[in-house]
Short mmCIF file of C-alpha atoms in Angstrom, two decimals:
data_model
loop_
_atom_site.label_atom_id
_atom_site.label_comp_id
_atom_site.label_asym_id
_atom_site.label_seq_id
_atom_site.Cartn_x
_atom_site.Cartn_y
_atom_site.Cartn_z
CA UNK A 254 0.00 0.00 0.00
CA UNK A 255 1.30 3.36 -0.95
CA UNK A 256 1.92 5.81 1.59
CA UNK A 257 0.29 9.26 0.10
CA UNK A 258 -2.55 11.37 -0.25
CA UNK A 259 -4.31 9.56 -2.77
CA UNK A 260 -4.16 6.32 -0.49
CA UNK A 261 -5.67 7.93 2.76
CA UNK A 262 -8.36 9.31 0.52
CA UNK A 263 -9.26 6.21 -0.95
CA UNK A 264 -8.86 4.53 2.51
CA UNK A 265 -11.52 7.18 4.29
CA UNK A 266 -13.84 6.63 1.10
CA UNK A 267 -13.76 2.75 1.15
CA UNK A 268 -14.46 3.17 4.96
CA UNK A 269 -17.37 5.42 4.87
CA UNK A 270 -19.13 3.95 1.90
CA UNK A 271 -18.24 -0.09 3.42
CA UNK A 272 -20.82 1.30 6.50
CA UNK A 273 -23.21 3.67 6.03
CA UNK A 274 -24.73 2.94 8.48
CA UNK A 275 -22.01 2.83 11.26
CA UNK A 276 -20.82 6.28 9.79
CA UNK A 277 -24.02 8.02 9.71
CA UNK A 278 -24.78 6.87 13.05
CA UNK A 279 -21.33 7.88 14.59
CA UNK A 280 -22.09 11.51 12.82
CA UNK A 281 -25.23 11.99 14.18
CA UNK A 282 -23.93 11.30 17.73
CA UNK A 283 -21.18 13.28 17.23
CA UNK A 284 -23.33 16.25 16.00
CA UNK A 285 -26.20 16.04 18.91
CA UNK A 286 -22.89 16.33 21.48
CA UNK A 287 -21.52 19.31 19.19
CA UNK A 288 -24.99 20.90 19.73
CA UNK A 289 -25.42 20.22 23.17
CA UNK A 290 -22.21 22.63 23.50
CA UNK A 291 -24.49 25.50 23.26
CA UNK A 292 -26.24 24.64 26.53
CA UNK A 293 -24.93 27.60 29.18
CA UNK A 294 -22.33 26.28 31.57
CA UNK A 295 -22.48 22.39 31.45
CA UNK A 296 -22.39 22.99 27.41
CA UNK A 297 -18.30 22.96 27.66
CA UNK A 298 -18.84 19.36 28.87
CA UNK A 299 -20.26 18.22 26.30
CA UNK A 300 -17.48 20.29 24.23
CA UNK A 301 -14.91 18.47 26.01
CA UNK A 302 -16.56 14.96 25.26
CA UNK A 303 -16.99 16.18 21.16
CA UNK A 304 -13.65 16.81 20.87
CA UNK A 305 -12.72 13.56 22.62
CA UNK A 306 -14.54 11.65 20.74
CA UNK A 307 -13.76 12.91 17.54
CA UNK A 308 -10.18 11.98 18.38
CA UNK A 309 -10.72 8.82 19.25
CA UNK A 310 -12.80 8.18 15.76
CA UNK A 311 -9.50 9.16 14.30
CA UNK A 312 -7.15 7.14 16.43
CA UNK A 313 -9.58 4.48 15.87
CA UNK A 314 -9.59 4.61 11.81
CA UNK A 315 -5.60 5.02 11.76
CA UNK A 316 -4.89 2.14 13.94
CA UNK A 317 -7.02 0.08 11.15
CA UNK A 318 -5.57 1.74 8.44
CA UNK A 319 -1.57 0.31 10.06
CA UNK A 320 -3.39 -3.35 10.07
CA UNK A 321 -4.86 -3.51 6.46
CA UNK A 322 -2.88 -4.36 3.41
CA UNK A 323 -4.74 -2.14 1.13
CA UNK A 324 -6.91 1.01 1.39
CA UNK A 325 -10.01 -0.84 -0.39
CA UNK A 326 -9.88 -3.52 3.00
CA UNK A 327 -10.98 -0.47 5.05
CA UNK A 328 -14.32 -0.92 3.58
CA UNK A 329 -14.45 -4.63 5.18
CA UNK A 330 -12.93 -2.72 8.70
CA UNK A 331 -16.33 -0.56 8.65
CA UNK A 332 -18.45 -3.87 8.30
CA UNK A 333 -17.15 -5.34 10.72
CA UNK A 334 -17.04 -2.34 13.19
CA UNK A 335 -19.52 -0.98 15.73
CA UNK A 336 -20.01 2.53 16.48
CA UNK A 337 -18.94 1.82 20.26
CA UNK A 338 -15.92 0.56 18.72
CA UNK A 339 -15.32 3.97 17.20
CA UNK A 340 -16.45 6.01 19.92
CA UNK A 341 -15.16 4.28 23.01
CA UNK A 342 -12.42 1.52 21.78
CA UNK A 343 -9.55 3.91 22.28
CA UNK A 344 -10.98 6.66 24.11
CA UNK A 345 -8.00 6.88 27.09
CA UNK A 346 -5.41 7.57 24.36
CA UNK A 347 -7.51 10.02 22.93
CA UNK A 348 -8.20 11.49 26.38
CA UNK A 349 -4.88 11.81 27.00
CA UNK A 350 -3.75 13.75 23.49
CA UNK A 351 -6.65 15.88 23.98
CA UNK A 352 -5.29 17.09 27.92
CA UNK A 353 -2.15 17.73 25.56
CA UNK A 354 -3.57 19.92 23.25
CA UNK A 355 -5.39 21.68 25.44
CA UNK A 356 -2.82 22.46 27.62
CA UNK A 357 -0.54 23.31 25.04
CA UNK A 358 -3.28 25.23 23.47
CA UNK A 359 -3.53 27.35 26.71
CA UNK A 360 0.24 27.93 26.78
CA UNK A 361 -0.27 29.39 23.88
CA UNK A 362 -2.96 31.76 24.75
CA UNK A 363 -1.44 32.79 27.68
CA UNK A 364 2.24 34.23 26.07
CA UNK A 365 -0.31 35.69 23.53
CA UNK A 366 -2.17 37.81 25.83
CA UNK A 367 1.25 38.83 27.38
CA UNK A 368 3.18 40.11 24.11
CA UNK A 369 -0.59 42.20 23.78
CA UNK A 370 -0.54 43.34 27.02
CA UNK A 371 3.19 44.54 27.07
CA UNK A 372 2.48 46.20 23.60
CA UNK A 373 -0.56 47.58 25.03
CA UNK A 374 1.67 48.79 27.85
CA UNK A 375 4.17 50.29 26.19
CA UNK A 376 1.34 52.18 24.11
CA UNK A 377 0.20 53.75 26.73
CA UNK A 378 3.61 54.91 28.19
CA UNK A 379 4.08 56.19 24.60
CA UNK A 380 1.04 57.98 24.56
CA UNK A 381 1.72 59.74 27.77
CA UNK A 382 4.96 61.01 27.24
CA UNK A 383 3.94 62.80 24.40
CA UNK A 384 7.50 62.49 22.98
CA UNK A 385 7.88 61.62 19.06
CA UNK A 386 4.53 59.77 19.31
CA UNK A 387 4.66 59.56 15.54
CA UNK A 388 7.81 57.74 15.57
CA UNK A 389 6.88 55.77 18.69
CA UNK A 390 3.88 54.35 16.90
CA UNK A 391 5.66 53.61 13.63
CA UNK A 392 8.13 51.91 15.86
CA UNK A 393 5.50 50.37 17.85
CA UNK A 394 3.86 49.26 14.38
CA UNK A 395 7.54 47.45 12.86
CA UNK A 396 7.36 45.45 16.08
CA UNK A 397 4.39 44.15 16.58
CA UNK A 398 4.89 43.37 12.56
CA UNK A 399 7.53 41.33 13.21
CA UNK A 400 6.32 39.77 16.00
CA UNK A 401 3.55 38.67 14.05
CA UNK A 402 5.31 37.41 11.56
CA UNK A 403 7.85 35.08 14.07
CA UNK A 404 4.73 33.80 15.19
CA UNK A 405 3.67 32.82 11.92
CA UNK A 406 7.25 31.08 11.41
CA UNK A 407 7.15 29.65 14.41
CA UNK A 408 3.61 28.36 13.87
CA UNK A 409 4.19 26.82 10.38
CA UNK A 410 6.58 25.48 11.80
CA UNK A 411 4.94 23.27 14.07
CA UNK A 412 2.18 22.54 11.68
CA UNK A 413 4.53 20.96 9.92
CA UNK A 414 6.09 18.38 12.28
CA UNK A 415 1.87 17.89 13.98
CA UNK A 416 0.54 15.30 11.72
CA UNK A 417 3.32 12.98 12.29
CA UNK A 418 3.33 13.75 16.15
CA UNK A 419 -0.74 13.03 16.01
CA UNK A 420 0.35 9.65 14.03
CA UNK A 421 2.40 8.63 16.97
CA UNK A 422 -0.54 9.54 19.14
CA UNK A 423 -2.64 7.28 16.97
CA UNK A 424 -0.32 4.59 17.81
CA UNK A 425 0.03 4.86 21.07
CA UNK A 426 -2.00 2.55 23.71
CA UNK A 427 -2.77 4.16 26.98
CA UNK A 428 -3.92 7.61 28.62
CA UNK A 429 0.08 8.69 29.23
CA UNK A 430 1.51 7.50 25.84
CA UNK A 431 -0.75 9.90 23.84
CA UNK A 432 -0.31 12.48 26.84
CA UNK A 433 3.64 11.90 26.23
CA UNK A 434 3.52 11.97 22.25
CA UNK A 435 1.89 15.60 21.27
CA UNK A 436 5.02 16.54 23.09
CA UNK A 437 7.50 15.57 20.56
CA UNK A 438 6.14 18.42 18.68
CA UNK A 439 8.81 20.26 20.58
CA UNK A 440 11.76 17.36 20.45
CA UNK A 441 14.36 18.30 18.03
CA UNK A 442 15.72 15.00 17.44
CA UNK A 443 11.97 14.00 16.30
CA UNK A 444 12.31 16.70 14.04
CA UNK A 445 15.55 15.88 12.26
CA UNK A 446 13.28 12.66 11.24
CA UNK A 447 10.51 14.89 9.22
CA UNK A 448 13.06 16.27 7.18
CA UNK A 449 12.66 13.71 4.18
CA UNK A 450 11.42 14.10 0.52
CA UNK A 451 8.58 11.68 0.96
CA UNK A 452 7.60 13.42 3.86
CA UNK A 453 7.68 17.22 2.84
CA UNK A 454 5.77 15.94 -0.53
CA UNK A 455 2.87 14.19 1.59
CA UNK A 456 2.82 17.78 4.28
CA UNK A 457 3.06 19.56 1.00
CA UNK A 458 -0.06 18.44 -0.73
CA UNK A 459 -2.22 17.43 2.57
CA UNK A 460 -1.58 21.16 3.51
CA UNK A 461 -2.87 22.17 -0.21
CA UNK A 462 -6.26 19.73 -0.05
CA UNK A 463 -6.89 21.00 3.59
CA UNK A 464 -6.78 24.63 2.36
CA UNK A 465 -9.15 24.10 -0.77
CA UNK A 466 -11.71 21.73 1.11
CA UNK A 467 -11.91 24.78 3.78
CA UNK A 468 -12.32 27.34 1.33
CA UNK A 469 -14.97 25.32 -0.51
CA UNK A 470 -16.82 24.30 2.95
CA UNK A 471 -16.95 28.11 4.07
CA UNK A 472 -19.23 29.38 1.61
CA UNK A 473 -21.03 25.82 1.37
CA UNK A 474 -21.91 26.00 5.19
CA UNK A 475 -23.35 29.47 5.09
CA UNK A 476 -26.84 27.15 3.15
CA UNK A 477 -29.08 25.46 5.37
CA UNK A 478 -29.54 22.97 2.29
CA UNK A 479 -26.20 22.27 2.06
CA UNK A 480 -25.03 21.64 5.60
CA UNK A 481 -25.77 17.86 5.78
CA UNK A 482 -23.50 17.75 2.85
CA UNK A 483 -20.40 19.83 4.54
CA UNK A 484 -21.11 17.70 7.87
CA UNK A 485 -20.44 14.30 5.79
CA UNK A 486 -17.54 16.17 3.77
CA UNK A 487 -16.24 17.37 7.15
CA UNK A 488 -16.22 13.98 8.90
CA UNK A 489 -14.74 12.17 5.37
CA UNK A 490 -11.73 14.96 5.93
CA UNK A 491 -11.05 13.53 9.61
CA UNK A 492 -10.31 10.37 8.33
CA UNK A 493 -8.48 11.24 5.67
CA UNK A 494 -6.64 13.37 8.18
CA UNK A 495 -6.06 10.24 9.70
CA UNK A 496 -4.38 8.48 7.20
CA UNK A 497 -1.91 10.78 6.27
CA UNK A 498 -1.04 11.18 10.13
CA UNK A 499 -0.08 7.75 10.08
CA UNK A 500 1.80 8.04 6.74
CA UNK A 501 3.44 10.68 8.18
CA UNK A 502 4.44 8.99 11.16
CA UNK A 503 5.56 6.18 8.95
CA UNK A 504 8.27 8.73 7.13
CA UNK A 505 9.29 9.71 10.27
CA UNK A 506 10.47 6.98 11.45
CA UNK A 507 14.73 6.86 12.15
#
């Protein structure tokens, strides 16, 4: 079985059309818990549990997809699945790379709001002085400028190295394994190991499909009559997401 784009998109087809049934059903829970979100207070519960468990459908689909011989055997996987199996089979490891992300993700947040407050700061000291405010704010513009723009760097950066890291996730077995895995997002030596033809290539044209599906589901989503359609074309893209995570993680490898 090749290991490219083409592959994990056959794989996610043969799996979704080899169950209709199981997929549907899986989407429809996984859409009543999205919707439940909305409910004040306990809605980031349910939140919590929709992103879980959208994980663990992934985790659950890429572990097949490292068993099977050939993408068009996913289609007998979905037969013989059930949507517990989906949902619940491999929900600690998909607990754990969610407590991950999120922390991660609030890392994140948190040295944002600081570089805005100190530039906020140092607005209002300029601003106050009254001294060469033009200049000041011109200064204060380059800065923030490039700040943005290391950012940037620094965050294409790490989206590049992330769908490998997420394949090791989908590999791993318990709660502290996928815990222990987002982090090689920031290991160096796990980086040296991304840096491979067949591995830029598969980043290279995942990143390109990603940013045309989104720009075609933006505009799609905005129709009432359409939205079913977008739902099942954003649930096909999280298991294609999941193949090439696993590819990825594949090309990685020392």
């Amino acid at each position: 079985m090749q290991k490219n784009n083409i592959t994990a998109i056959k794989a996610a087809w043969n799996f979704f059309k080899g169950n209709y049934a199981l997929n549907f059903g899986v989407l429809a829970i996984l859409i009543v818990i999205s919707l439940l979100g909305a409910i004040p207070i306990v809605g980031m519960l349910f939140v919590l549990a929709y992103s879980i468990l959208s994980l663990s459908v992934q985790i659950y689909f890429g572990k097949a997809l490292l068993q099977v011989k050939s993408e068009e055997e996913m289609a007998q996987v979905a037969q013989d699945s059930k949507i517990g199996d989906l949902l619940i089979q491999h929900l600690h490891v998909a607990a754990g790379a969610f407590l991950a992300l999120f922390l991660l993700s609030l890392l994140f947040m948190a040295l944002m709001m600081m570089v805005m407050g100190m530039n906020m700061h140092m607005d209002m000291q300029t601003m106050q002085n009254g001294i060469a405010v033009e200049q000041e704010m011109a200064a204060g513009f380059m800065a923030n400028g490039i700040l943005g723009l290391v950012i940037l760097v620094i965050g294409a950066f790490l989206f590049y190295f992330f769908p490998s890291v997420m394949g090791e996730v989908i590999r791993s077995e318990t709660f502290n394994d996928g815990f222990k895995k987002v982090f090689l997002l920031f290991n160096p030596g796990y980086w040296k190991r991304c840096f491979n033809k067949e591995y830029f290539i598969l980043i290279l044209i995942w990143s390109l499909i990603l940013l045309g599906v989104f720009m075609l589901l933006i505009p799609m989503s905005m129709s009432i009559i359409l939205l079913p359609l977008v739902l099942v074309i954003a649930y096909l893209l999280s298991l294609y997401n999941a193949g090439v995570y696993v590819f990825a993680s594949e090309y990685a490898k020392e």
